[in-house]
């Protein structure tokens, strides 16, 4: 389907800026998830946290933490 939309240039600039902000937020979120994975992997080597991960996964709506070969991985739903 092809269509055209007319909107003021100021609104177009706001839309472009919002896209750039969203891209930066996604990048920051992925970086934070990797850092949290490192921390959780560290905890796994010190203590059995699987029951806590199960409870987190039961309550979480946006992410799931799984253990893969002794390392924590965050999966976004």
mmCIF file of N, CA and C in Angstrom:
data_model
loop_
_atom_site.group_PDB
_atom_site.id
_atom_site.type_symbol
_atom_site.label_atom_id
_atom_site.label_comp_id
_atom_site.label_asym_id
_atom_site.label_seq_id
_atom_site.Cartn_x
_atom_site.Cartn_y
_atom_site.Cartn_z
ATOM 1 N N UNK A 1 0.843 -1.163 0.000
ATOM 2 C CA UNK A 1 0.000 0.000 0.000
ATOM 3 C C UNK A 1 0.894 1.233 0.000
ATOM 4 N N UNK A 2 0.649 2.140 -0.871
ATOM 5 C CA UNK A 2 1.371 3.404 -0.928
ATOM 6 C C UNK A 2 0.446 4.513 -0.469
ATOM 7 N N UNK A 3 1.018 5.434 0.309
ATOM 8 C CA UNK A 3 0.232 6.564 0.791
ATOM 9 C C UNK A 3 1.169 7.731 1.046
ATOM 10 N N UNK A 4 0.604 8.882 1.166
ATOM 11 C CA UNK A 4 1.392 10.065 1.503
ATOM 12 C C UNK A 4 0.792 10.713 2.731
ATOM 13 N N UNK A 5 1.653 11.392 3.461
ATOM 14 C CA UNK A 5 1.217 12.094 4.669
ATOM 15 C C UNK A 5 1.829 13.487 4.632
ATOM 16 N N UNK A 6 1.036 14.449 4.983
ATOM 17 C CA UNK A 6 1.522 15.817 5.050
ATOM 18 C C UNK A 6 1.553 16.232 6.516
ATOM 19 N N UNK A 7 2.732 16.681 6.954
ATOM 20 C CA UNK A 7 2.840 17.176 8.307
ATOM 21 C C UNK A 7 3.873 18.278 8.341
ATOM 22 N N UNK A 8 3.745 19.160 9.311
ATOM 23 C CA UNK A 8 4.692 20.277 9.411
ATOM 24 C C UNK A 8 6.121 19.769 9.637
ATOM 25 N N UNK A 9 7.071 20.529 9.147
ATOM 26 C CA UNK A 9 8.475 20.152 9.265
ATOM 27 C C UNK A 9 8.886 19.996 10.729
ATOM 28 N N UNK A 10 8.356 20.841 11.593
ATOM 29 C CA UNK A 10 8.678 20.750 13.020
ATOM 30 C C UNK A 10 8.244 19.400 13.591
ATOM 31 N N UNK A 11 7.079 18.937 13.168
ATOM 32 C CA UNK A 11 6.588 17.631 13.635
ATOM 33 C C UNK A 11 7.456 16.501 13.097
ATOM 34 N N UNK A 12 7.909 16.634 11.849
ATOM 35 C CA UNK A 12 8.791 15.639 11.269
ATOM 36 C C UNK A 12 10.110 15.574 12.035
ATOM 37 N N UNK A 13 10.642 16.729 12.412
ATOM 38 C CA UNK A 13 11.876 16.774 13.196
ATOM 39 C C UNK A 13 11.687 16.110 14.558
ATOM 40 N N UNK A 14 10.535 16.344 15.184
ATOM 41 C CA UNK A 14 10.241 15.691 16.469
ATOM 42 C C UNK A 14 10.173 14.178 16.302
ATOM 43 N N UNK A 15 9.584 13.732 15.222
ATOM 44 C CA UNK A 15 9.475 12.301 14.948
ATOM 45 C C UNK A 15 10.856 11.684 14.746
ATOM 46 N N UNK A 16 11.698 12.368 14.000
ATOM 47 C CA UNK A 16 13.057 11.882 13.768
ATOM 48 C C UNK A 16 13.838 11.824 15.081
ATOM 49 N N UNK A 17 13.692 12.862 15.897
ATOM 50 C CA UNK A 17 14.379 12.902 17.190
ATOM 51 C C UNK A 17 13.882 11.782 18.108
ATOM 52 N N UNK A 18 12.591 11.523 18.088
ATOM 53 C CA UNK A 18 12.038 10.447 18.911
ATOM 54 C C UNK A 18 12.600 9.097 18.478
ATOM 55 N N UNK A 19 12.774 8.907 17.187
ATOM 56 C CA UNK A 19 13.350 7.659 16.679
ATOM 57 C C UNK A 19 14.792 7.512 17.166
ATOM 58 N N UNK A 20 15.565 8.583 17.095
ATOM 59 C CA UNK A 20 16.953 8.540 17.554
ATOM 60 C C UNK A 20 17.018 8.246 19.051
ATOM 61 N N UNK A 21 16.112 8.853 19.829
ATOM 62 C CA UNK A 21 16.072 8.604 21.274
ATOM 63 C C UNK A 21 15.707 7.151 21.568
ATOM 64 N N UNK A 22 14.783 6.614 20.808
ATOM 65 C CA UNK A 22 14.383 5.221 20.993
ATOM 66 C C UNK A 22 15.539 4.278 20.671
ATOM 67 N N UNK A 23 16.273 4.569 19.615
ATOM 68 C CA UNK A 23 17.432 3.744 19.253
ATOM 69 C C UNK A 23 18.484 3.776 20.365
ATOM 70 N N UNK A 24 18.723 4.938 20.931
ATOM 71 C CA UNK A 24 19.700 5.071 22.017
ATOM 72 C C UNK A 24 19.233 4.314 23.262
ATOM 73 N N UNK A 25 17.942 4.373 23.551
ATOM 74 C CA UNK A 25 17.394 3.647 24.693
ATOM 75 C C UNK A 25 17.542 2.144 24.509
ATOM 76 N N UNK A 26 17.290 1.658 23.321
ATOM 77 C CA UNK A 26 17.456 0.232 23.035
ATOM 78 C C UNK A 26 18.907 -0.179 23.239
ATOM 79 N N UNK A 27 19.819 0.613 22.721
ATOM 80 C CA UNK A 27 21.248 0.321 22.858
ATOM 81 C C UNK A 27 21.658 0.305 24.334
ATOM 82 N N UNK A 28 21.209 1.279 25.097
ATOM 83 C CA UNK A 28 21.540 1.356 26.521
ATOM 84 C C UNK A 28 20.945 0.190 27.304
ATOM 85 N N UNK A 29 19.736 -0.193 26.958
ATOM 86 C CA UNK A 29 19.079 -1.310 27.638
ATOM 87 C C UNK A 29 19.820 -2.619 27.387
ATOM 88 N N UNK A 30 20.242 -2.845 26.152
ATOM 89 C CA UNK A 30 20.991 -4.063 25.835
ATOM 90 C C UNK A 30 22.327 -4.083 26.569
ATOM 91 N N UNK A 31 22.993 -2.934 26.669
ATOM 92 C CA UNK A 31 24.269 -2.861 27.385
ATOM 93 C C UNK A 31 24.058 -3.146 28.869
ATOM 94 N N UNK A 32 23.021 -2.571 29.452
ATOM 95 C CA UNK A 32 22.730 -2.810 30.859
ATOM 96 C C UNK A 32 22.398 -4.286 31.106
ATOM 97 N N UNK A 33 21.660 -4.902 30.189
ATOM 98 C CA UNK A 33 21.325 -6.318 30.324
ATOM 99 C C UNK A 33 22.585 -7.174 30.327
ATOM 100 N N UNK A 34 23.538 -6.849 29.474
ATOM 101 C CA UNK A 34 24.793 -7.606 29.438
ATOM 102 C C UNK A 34 25.558 -7.447 30.750
ATOM 103 N N UNK A 35 25.577 -6.251 31.300
ATOM 104 C CA UNK A 35 26.260 -6.027 32.569
ATOM 105 C C UNK A 35 25.575 -6.772 33.708
ATOM 106 N N UNK A 36 24.259 -6.810 33.703
ATOM 107 C CA UNK A 36 23.523 -7.552 34.725
ATOM 108 C C UNK A 36 23.772 -9.049 34.568
ATOM 109 N N UNK A 37 23.876 -9.524 33.335
ATOM 110 C CA UNK A 37 24.214 -10.934 33.102
ATOM 111 C C UNK A 37 25.548 -11.288 33.750
ATOM 112 N N UNK A 38 26.534 -10.412 33.616
ATOM 113 C CA UNK A 38 27.842 -10.655 34.219
ATOM 114 C C UNK A 38 27.712 -10.742 35.741
ATOM 115 N N UNK A 39 26.971 -9.830 36.322
ATOM 116 C CA UNK A 39 26.789 -9.841 37.772
ATOM 117 C C UNK A 39 26.065 -11.101 38.226
ATOM 118 N N UNK A 40 24.999 -11.471 37.546
ATOM 119 C CA UNK A 40 24.256 -12.678 37.928
ATOM 120 C C UNK A 40 25.111 -13.927 37.751
ATOM 121 N N UNK A 41 25.915 -13.955 36.709
ATOM 122 C CA UNK A 41 26.814 -15.092 36.504
ATOM 123 C C UNK A 41 27.810 -15.193 37.657
ATOM 124 N N UNK A 42 28.278 -14.061 38.138
ATOM 125 C CA UNK A 42 29.158 -14.035 39.300
ATOM 126 C C UNK A 42 28.444 -14.611 40.517
ATOM 127 N N UNK A 43 27.193 -14.204 40.739
ATOM 128 C CA UNK A 43 26.434 -14.707 41.879
ATOM 129 C C UNK A 43 26.216 -16.213 41.801
ATOM 130 N N UNK A 44 25.990 -16.709 40.607
ATOM 131 C CA UNK A 44 25.752 -18.146 40.425
ATOM 132 C C UNK A 44 26.964 -18.948 40.897
ATOM 133 N N UNK A 45 28.153 -18.404 40.719
ATOM 134 C CA UNK A 45 29.354 -19.130 41.150
ATOM 135 C C UNK A 45 29.514 -19.093 42.662
ATOM 136 N N UNK A 46 28.825 -18.207 43.340
ATOM 137 C CA UNK A 46 28.949 -18.066 44.792
ATOM 138 C C UNK A 46 27.814 -18.740 45.561
ATOM 139 N N UNK A 47 26.649 -18.803 44.959
ATOM 140 C CA UNK A 47 25.476 -19.296 45.680
ATOM 141 C C UNK A 47 24.443 -19.801 44.676
ATOM 142 N N UNK A 48 23.613 -20.724 45.143
ATOM 143 C CA UNK A 48 22.545 -21.249 44.295
ATOM 144 C C UNK A 48 21.398 -20.230 44.273
ATOM 145 N N UNK A 49 21.219 -19.567 43.153
ATOM 146 C CA UNK A 49 20.179 -18.541 43.048
ATOM 147 C C UNK A 49 19.026 -18.982 42.155
ATOM 148 N N UNK A 50 19.002 -20.262 41.806
ATOM 149 C CA UNK A 50 17.977 -20.713 40.855
ATOM 150 C C UNK A 50 16.563 -20.509 41.381
ATOM 151 N N UNK A 51 16.341 -20.675 42.684
ATOM 152 C CA UNK A 51 14.979 -20.459 43.209
ATOM 153 C C UNK A 51 14.579 -18.990 43.094
ATOM 154 N N UNK A 52 15.547 -18.092 43.234
ATOM 155 C CA UNK A 52 15.254 -16.663 43.078
ATOM 156 C C UNK A 52 14.983 -16.321 41.618
ATOM 157 N N UNK A 53 15.721 -16.963 40.728
ATOM 158 C CA UNK A 53 15.474 -16.738 39.297
ATOM 159 C C UNK A 53 14.096 -17.251 38.902
ATOM 160 N N UNK A 54 13.714 -18.408 39.441
ATOM 161 C CA UNK A 54 12.379 -18.931 39.158
ATOM 162 C C UNK A 54 11.297 -17.957 39.597
ATOM 163 N N UNK A 55 11.468 -17.387 40.781
ATOM 164 C CA UNK A 55 10.479 -16.429 41.285
ATOM 165 C C UNK A 55 10.474 -15.156 40.435
ATOM 166 N N UNK A 56 11.652 -14.686 40.055
ATOM 167 C CA UNK A 56 11.721 -13.517 39.178
ATOM 168 C C UNK A 56 10.993 -13.791 37.866
ATOM 169 N N UNK A 57 11.294 -14.939 37.261
ATOM 170 C CA UNK A 57 10.684 -15.281 35.973
ATOM 171 C C UNK A 57 9.177 -15.431 36.077
ATOM 172 N N UNK A 58 8.705 -15.884 37.235
ATOM 173 C CA UNK A 58 7.262 -16.032 37.429
ATOM 174 C C UNK A 58 6.573 -14.669 37.457
ATOM 175 N N UNK A 59 7.247 -13.688 38.031
ATOM 176 C CA UNK A 59 6.626 -12.372 38.192
ATOM 177 C C UNK A 59 6.932 -11.401 37.050
ATOM 178 N N UNK A 60 8.032 -11.598 36.364
ATOM 179 C CA UNK A 60 8.455 -10.645 35.334
ATOM 180 C C UNK A 60 7.572 -10.729 34.096
ATOM 181 N N UNK A 61 7.326 -9.583 33.502
ATOM 182 C CA UNK A 61 6.513 -9.554 32.288
ATOM 183 C C UNK A 61 7.335 -9.201 31.046
ATOM 184 N N UNK A 62 8.512 -8.594 31.222
ATOM 185 C CA UNK A 62 9.274 -8.128 30.069
ATOM 186 C C UNK A 62 10.545 -8.883 29.777
ATOM 187 N N UNK A 63 10.994 -9.699 30.751
ATOM 188 C CA UNK A 63 12.254 -10.409 30.550
ATOM 189 C C UNK A 63 12.246 -11.720 31.328
ATOM 190 N N UNK A 64 13.150 -12.582 30.942
ATOM 191 C CA UNK A 64 13.319 -13.870 31.610
ATOM 192 C C UNK A 64 14.819 -14.097 31.777
ATOM 193 N N UNK A 65 15.210 -14.606 32.942
ATOM 194 C CA UNK A 65 16.621 -14.909 33.187
ATOM 195 C C UNK A 65 16.767 -16.423 33.174
ATOM 196 N N UNK A 66 17.686 -16.914 32.351
ATOM 197 C CA UNK A 66 17.946 -18.344 32.256
ATOM 198 C C UNK A 66 19.429 -18.594 32.504
ATOM 199 N N UNK A 67 19.733 -19.778 33.011
ATOM 200 C CA UNK A 67 21.120 -20.180 33.198
ATOM 201 C C UNK A 67 21.517 -21.108 32.072
ATOM 202 N N UNK A 68 22.600 -20.770 31.382
ATOM 203 C CA UNK A 68 23.118 -21.569 30.278
ATOM 204 C C UNK A 68 24.589 -21.854 30.581
ATOM 205 N N UNK A 69 24.896 -23.120 30.837
ATOM 206 C CA UNK A 69 26.269 -23.519 31.153
ATOM 207 C C UNK A 69 26.857 -22.688 32.289
ATOM 208 N N UNK A 70 26.065 -22.454 33.331
ATOM 209 C CA UNK A 70 26.540 -21.723 34.487
ATOM 210 C C UNK A 70 26.595 -20.214 34.330
ATOM 211 N N UNK A 71 26.085 -19.723 33.225
ATOM 212 C CA UNK A 71 26.089 -18.280 32.978
ATOM 213 C C UNK A 71 24.644 -17.783 32.854
ATOM 214 N N UNK A 72 24.391 -16.621 33.404
ATOM 215 C CA UNK A 72 23.053 -16.036 33.327
ATOM 216 C C UNK A 72 22.870 -15.336 31.981
ATOM 217 N N UNK A 73 21.708 -15.507 31.409
ATOM 218 C CA UNK A 73 21.348 -14.834 30.160
ATOM 219 C C UNK A 73 19.985 -14.190 30.347
ATOM 220 N N UNK A 74 19.842 -12.973 29.893
ATOM 221 C CA UNK A 74 18.568 -12.266 29.961
ATOM 222 C C UNK A 74 17.922 -12.317 28.595
ATOM 223 N N UNK A 75 16.721 -12.837 28.564
ATOM 224 C CA UNK A 75 15.955 -12.895 27.315
ATOM 225 C C UNK A 75 14.770 -11.943 27.431
ATOM 226 N N UNK A 76 14.671 -11.028 26.491
ATOM 227 C CA UNK A 76 13.538 -10.124 26.468
ATOM 228 C C UNK A 76 12.348 -10.821 25.826
ATOM 229 N N UNK A 77 11.186 -10.648 26.460
ATOM 230 C CA UNK A 77 9.983 -11.291 25.943
ATOM 231 C C UNK A 77 9.365 -10.451 24.849
#
